[in-house]
């Protein structure tokens, strides 16, 4: 991973002055944060992607900035297609987001923590959010595009 | 045309510091109903704890802290979360805290370093 560089230190100083950036990638050393928002059918979807060396944390906000339900998903076997998802916070009566978490592990090969406040019974919204998220992840290089073969 | 894209609603801060010789990345995020704190030395989120304030009948609030993912028998991690939720409560906010600690050691010094770094850069 990246070593301490003058650029990163200057960025760290900027960051501690409490500014909020839209659609930007901030690099605080080993952590890369990407945030962006989109509007889908009059609903604002907000995405926050936090890239750690061995894990990715994603927050999906639907109109509000509530944290929502948190899921953890990881590959649980040497074979890449055995993925387990568990609900960490909330999610007792609402599984919205668990499927997204699972598929993110498939696409990135990393452990995923997903926080999502998309309301229940909105499969179209869920699908749109997942599509935008995956597009961004591919753009950032965290996920493999579908056309490529299996990972190393 | 730019005004149709909504402003990203979550305030967050990301910093990197050295605690006992280990490079520690700290991220703080402020959601509507929660604060999220991530402190990692191992490149992953580690153990995730949830701390919330419970308003009871007595004047002083009680706090409920539990590990929801990862190591559940580390008292120092619980203590760290407890200190932070208390600080949040004293500052006047009644939001809950989700804190994730991926640390190389669970010594008092390390946890104190984490707590002071978070308080120094707090979003509440």
Short mmCIF file of C-alpha atoms in Angstrom, two decimals:
data_model
loop_
_atom_site.label_atom_id
_atom_site.label_comp_id
_atom_site.label_asym_id
_atom_site.label_seq_id
_atom_site.Cartn_x
_atom_site.Cartn_y
_atom_site.Cartn_z
CA UNK A 1 0.00 0.00 0.00
CA UNK A 2 1.05 3.63 -0.32
CA UNK A 3 3.74 4.91 2.00
CA UNK A 4 3.59 8.32 3.67
CA UNK A 5 3.97 10.90 0.90
CA UNK A 6 3.98 14.68 1.15
CA UNK A 7 0.71 14.76 -0.84
CA UNK A 8 -1.04 12.53 1.66
CA UNK A 9 0.13 14.58 4.61
CA UNK A 10 -1.08 17.80 3.05
CA UNK A 11 -4.40 16.11 2.35
CA UNK A 12 -4.61 14.96 5.95
CA UNK A 13 -4.22 18.54 7.12
CA UNK A 14 -6.95 19.69 4.77
CA UNK A 15 -9.23 16.95 5.96
CA UNK A 16 -8.95 17.94 9.59
CA UNK A 17 -10.50 21.30 8.74
CA UNK A 18 -13.94 19.73 8.68
CA UNK A 19 -14.82 20.14 5.00
CA UNK A 20 -17.26 17.91 3.19
CA UNK A 21 -16.50 16.93 -0.36
CA UNK A 22 -18.95 15.74 -2.95
CA UNK A 23 -17.97 13.08 -5.41
CA UNK A 24 -14.35 13.09 -4.40
CA UNK A 25 -11.82 10.51 -3.40
CA UNK A 26 -9.95 11.31 -0.22
CA UNK A 27 -6.89 9.38 0.76
CA UNK A 28 -6.13 9.40 4.46
CA UNK A 29 -3.19 7.03 4.30
CA UNK A 30 -4.49 3.48 4.04
CA UNK A 31 -8.10 4.53 3.65
CA UNK A 32 -9.78 5.80 0.49
CA UNK A 33 -13.18 7.39 0.81
CA UNK A 34 -15.45 7.96 -2.16
CA UNK A 35 -18.82 9.64 -1.87
CA UNK A 36 -21.42 10.40 -4.47
CA UNK A 37 -25.13 10.97 -4.82
CA UNK A 38 -27.60 10.26 -7.58
CA UNK A 39 -31.29 10.85 -8.08
CA UNK A 40 -33.47 7.94 -9.16
CA UNK A 41 -37.19 8.54 -9.74
CA UNK A 42 -37.26 11.53 -7.37
CA UNK A 43 -35.41 9.58 -4.72
CA UNK A 44 -31.93 10.68 -3.74
CA UNK A 45 -29.48 7.84 -3.33
CA UNK A 46 -26.27 8.53 -1.45
CA UNK A 47 -23.25 6.26 -1.56
CA UNK A 48 -20.20 6.23 0.65
CA UNK A 49 -17.42 3.77 -0.14
CA UNK A 50 -14.57 3.31 2.28
CA UNK A 51 -11.70 1.23 0.96
CA UNK A 52 -9.48 -0.44 3.51
CA UNK A 53 -6.64 -2.69 2.41
CA UNK A 54 -8.52 -5.90 3.22
CA UNK A 55 -12.10 -4.78 3.43
CA UNK A 56 -14.67 -2.42 1.98
CA UNK A 57 -17.27 -0.51 3.97
CA UNK A 58 -20.22 0.83 2.01
CA UNK A 59 -23.10 3.01 3.12
CA UNK A 60 -26.17 3.42 0.94
CA UNK A 61 -28.55 6.17 1.95
CA UNK A 62 -32.01 6.56 0.52
CA UNK A 63 -33.10 10.20 0.96
CA UNK A 64 -32.12 10.32 4.62
CA UNK A 65 -28.70 10.11 6.23
CA UNK A 66 -29.65 7.40 8.71
CA UNK A 67 -27.16 4.62 9.11
CA UNK A 68 -29.72 1.89 8.53
CA UNK A 69 -29.11 -1.82 8.82
CA UNK A 70 -25.60 -3.17 8.83
CA UNK A 71 -24.61 -6.45 7.22
CA UNK A 72 -21.28 -8.24 7.12
CA UNK A 73 -20.54 -10.54 4.22
CA UNK A 74 -17.48 -12.62 3.52
CA UNK A 75 -16.40 -15.61 1.51
CA UNK A 76 -16.40 -18.50 3.94
CA UNK A 77 -14.71 -21.19 1.96
CA UNK A 78 -11.79 -21.59 -0.36
CA UNK A 79 -14.30 -21.77 -3.21
CA UNK A 80 -15.27 -18.23 -4.09
CA UNK A 81 -18.94 -18.96 -4.41
CA UNK A 82 -19.62 -19.75 -0.75
CA UNK A 83 -20.57 -16.38 0.69
CA UNK A 84 -22.08 -15.84 4.09
CA UNK A 85 -24.02 -12.78 5.11
CA UNK A 86 -25.00 -11.82 8.60
CA UNK A 87 -26.98 -8.94 9.95
CA UNK A 88 -24.99 -6.90 12.49
CA UNK A 89 -27.40 -4.14 13.33
CA UNK A 90 -31.11 -4.02 12.64
CA UNK A 91 -32.27 -6.35 9.93
CA UNK A 92 -34.37 -8.57 12.15
CA UNK A 93 -37.53 -8.09 10.11
CA UNK A 94 -36.00 -6.44 7.10
CA UNK A 95 -33.46 -7.97 4.79
CA UNK A 96 -33.09 -5.13 2.37
CA UNK A 97 -29.42 -4.92 1.54
CA UNK A 98 -28.32 -8.43 2.49
CA UNK A 99 -28.43 -9.52 -1.13
CA UNK A 100 -26.38 -6.51 -2.20
CA UNK A 101 -23.75 -7.30 0.43
CA UNK A 102 -23.49 -10.86 -0.79
CA UNK A 103 -23.06 -9.89 -4.43
CA UNK A 104 -20.47 -7.26 -3.56
CA UNK A 105 -18.28 -9.97 -2.07
CA UNK A 106 -18.63 -11.92 -5.29
CA UNK A 107 -17.58 -8.91 -7.33
CA UNK A 108 -14.73 -7.65 -5.16
CA UNK A 109 -13.45 -10.77 -3.48
CA UNK A 110 -13.12 -8.83 -0.24
CA UNK A 111 -14.95 -8.79 3.06
CA UNK A 112 -17.79 -6.31 2.91
CA UNK A 113 -19.55 -4.33 5.60
CA UNK A 114 -22.67 -2.73 4.17
CA UNK A 115 -24.90 -0.20 5.89
CA UNK A 116 -28.13 0.44 4.04
CA UNK A 117 -31.31 2.34 4.82
CA UNK A 118 -33.28 1.57 1.68
CA UNK A 119 -36.85 0.90 2.80
CA UNK A 120 -38.43 -2.51 2.74
CA UNK A 121 -40.28 -3.66 -0.35
CA UNK A 122 -38.45 -1.47 -2.83
CA UNK A 123 -36.79 -4.03 -5.07
CA UNK A 124 -36.46 -1.60 -7.99
CA UNK A 125 -34.67 0.92 -5.80
CA UNK A 126 -32.47 -1.76 -4.36
CA UNK A 127 -31.56 -2.96 -7.84
CA UNK A 128 -30.82 0.57 -9.07
CA UNK A 129 -28.67 1.29 -6.04
CA UNK A 130 -26.73 -1.91 -6.50
CA UNK A 131 -26.20 -1.18 -10.17
CA UNK A 132 -24.83 2.32 -9.47
CA UNK A 133 -22.67 1.06 -6.67
CA UNK A 134 -21.13 -1.71 -8.74
CA UNK A 135 -20.51 0.68 -11.62
CA UNK A 136 -18.62 2.97 -9.27
CA UNK A 137 -16.67 0.12 -7.72
CA UNK A 138 -15.55 -1.03 -11.16
CA UNK A 139 -14.63 2.53 -12.03
CA UNK A 140 -12.51 2.77 -8.88
CA UNK A 141 -10.87 -0.54 -9.60
CA UNK A 142 -12.20 -2.27 -6.51
CA UNK A 143 -14.40 -4.69 -8.43
CA UNK A 144 -13.93 -6.82 -11.47
CA UNK A 145 -16.10 -6.14 -14.51
CA UNK A 146 -18.29 -9.12 -15.40
CA UNK A 147 -16.58 -9.86 -18.69
CA UNK A 148 -13.30 -10.72 -16.99
CA UNK A 149 -12.50 -14.25 -15.86
CA UNK A 150 -11.88 -15.51 -12.35
CA UNK A 151 -9.54 -13.70 -10.04
CA UNK A 152 -6.16 -14.94 -8.93
CA UNK B 1 -28.43 21.60 -13.70
CA UNK B 2 -25.96 21.06 -10.89
CA UNK B 3 -28.60 21.75 -8.27
CA UNK B 4 -30.50 18.60 -9.26
CA UNK B 5 -27.74 16.42 -7.77
CA UNK B 6 -28.25 16.44 -4.02
CA UNK B 7 -25.48 17.36 -1.64
CA UNK B 8 -23.92 14.42 0.10
CA UNK B 9 -25.53 14.53 3.56
CA UNK B 10 -22.95 12.74 5.68
CA UNK B 11 -20.12 14.67 7.29
CA UNK B 12 -16.96 12.69 7.68
CA UNK B 13 -13.33 13.02 8.60
CA UNK B 14 -10.42 10.79 7.87
CA UNK B 15 -7.02 10.95 9.54
CA UNK B 16 -3.96 8.92 10.17
CA UNK B 17 -1.84 8.91 13.30
CA UNK B 18 0.76 6.87 15.09
CA UNK B 19 -0.13 5.01 18.24
CA UNK B 20 2.69 3.12 19.93
CA UNK B 21 4.53 2.83 16.66
CA UNK B 22 1.54 1.48 14.73
CA UNK B 23 0.02 3.48 11.93
CA UNK B 24 -3.62 3.97 12.79
CA UNK B 25 -6.25 5.11 10.32
CA UNK B 26 -9.24 6.77 11.93
CA UNK B 27 -12.45 7.60 10.10
CA UNK B 28 -15.35 9.43 11.71
CA UNK B 29 -18.77 9.75 10.07
CA UNK B 30 -21.85 11.53 11.26
CA UNK B 31 -25.17 10.04 10.19
CA UNK B 32 -28.64 11.22 11.22
CA UNK B 33 -29.02 8.76 14.04
CA UNK B 34 -25.54 7.36 14.60
CA UNK B 35 -21.92 8.25 14.77
CA UNK B 36 -19.57 5.84 13.08
CA UNK B 37 -15.97 5.57 14.20
CA UNK B 38 -13.45 3.30 12.53
CA UNK B 39 -9.95 2.91 13.96
CA UNK B 40 -7.77 0.40 12.23
CA UNK B 41 -4.16 -0.71 12.32
CA UNK B 42 -4.68 -4.01 10.56
CA UNK B 43 -6.19 -2.97 7.26
CA UNK B 44 -9.65 -4.19 8.17
CA UNK B 45 -12.44 -2.98 10.40
CA UNK B 46 -11.90 -5.58 13.11
CA UNK B 47 -14.36 -5.83 15.96
CA UNK B 48 -17.53 -3.76 15.65
CA UNK B 49 -19.24 -2.48 18.78
CA UNK B 50 -22.54 -0.73 19.27
CA UNK B 51 -23.02 1.71 22.11
CA UNK B 52 -26.20 3.53 22.94
CA UNK B 53 -27.61 5.68 25.66
CA UNK B 54 -30.72 4.59 27.44
CA UNK B 55 -32.91 7.24 28.98
CA UNK B 56 -34.20 5.80 32.19
CA UNK B 57 -36.22 7.22 35.03
CA UNK B 58 -33.16 8.35 36.96
CA UNK B 59 -31.41 11.60 36.16
CA UNK B 60 -28.27 9.93 34.94
CA UNK B 61 -28.46 8.01 31.70
CA UNK B 62 -27.24 4.45 31.44
CA UNK B 63 -25.26 3.15 28.53
CA UNK B 64 -25.49 -0.13 26.75
CA UNK B 65 -22.33 -1.27 25.04
CA UNK B 66 -22.00 -4.54 23.20
CA UNK B 67 -19.74 -6.12 20.62
CA UNK B 68 -21.85 -7.01 17.61
CA UNK B 69 -19.17 -8.46 15.34
CA UNK B 70 -15.77 -9.93 16.03
CA UNK B 71 -14.14 -10.40 19.44
CA UNK B 72 -16.71 -10.40 22.15
CA UNK B 73 -14.50 -10.91 25.16
CA UNK B 74 -12.24 -7.89 25.02
CA UNK B 75 -13.06 -5.60 27.93
CA UNK B 76 -10.72 -2.85 26.73
CA UNK B 77 -12.69 -2.46 23.51
CA UNK B 78 -15.92 -2.19 25.45
CA UNK B 79 -14.32 0.35 27.74
CA UNK B 80 -13.23 2.40 24.75
CA UNK B 81 -16.73 2.40 23.29
CA UNK B 82 -18.17 3.24 26.69
CA UNK B 83 -15.89 6.26 27.10
CA UNK B 84 -16.85 7.57 23.71
CA UNK B 85 -20.61 7.13 24.09
CA UNK B 86 -20.36 8.92 27.42
CA UNK B 87 -18.51 11.76 25.77
CA UNK B 88 -21.16 11.94 23.08
CA UNK B 89 -23.87 12.04 25.71
CA UNK B 90 -22.16 14.76 27.72
CA UNK B 91 -21.81 16.84 24.57
CA UNK B 92 -25.56 16.84 24.31
CA UNK B 93 -26.18 14.37 21.52
CA UNK B 94 -28.39 11.34 22.05
CA UNK B 95 -27.17 9.50 18.98
CA UNK B 96 -25.83 6.00 19.18
CA UNK B 97 -22.30 5.02 18.35
CA UNK B 98 -21.06 2.29 16.06
CA UNK B 99 -17.35 1.86 16.55
CA UNK B 100 -15.08 -0.53 14.77
CA UNK B 101 -11.64 -1.28 16.20
CA UNK B 102 -9.07 -3.22 14.23
CA UNK B 103 -6.08 -2.87 16.50
CA UNK B 104 -2.84 -4.80 16.79
CA UNK B 105 -2.95 -4.77 20.57
CA UNK B 106 -5.57 -4.04 23.16
CA UNK B 107 -3.37 -2.35 25.71
CA UNK B 108 -4.64 0.57 27.72
CA UNK B 109 -2.17 2.88 26.02
CA UNK B 110 -3.41 2.02 22.55
CA UNK B 111 -7.04 2.44 23.50
CA UNK B 112 -6.32 5.71 25.22
CA UNK B 113 -4.60 6.87 22.07
CA UNK B 114 -7.64 5.93 20.01
CA UNK B 115 -10.04 7.66 22.41
CA UNK B 116 -8.07 10.87 22.47
CA UNK B 117 -7.65 10.93 18.69
CA UNK B 118 -11.39 10.47 18.25
CA UNK B 119 -12.29 13.12 20.82
CA UNK B 120 -9.84 15.57 19.31
CA UNK B 121 -11.45 15.16 15.91
CA UNK B 122 -14.97 14.54 17.02
CA UNK B 123 -18.00 15.41 14.95
CA UNK B 124 -20.27 15.96 17.96
#
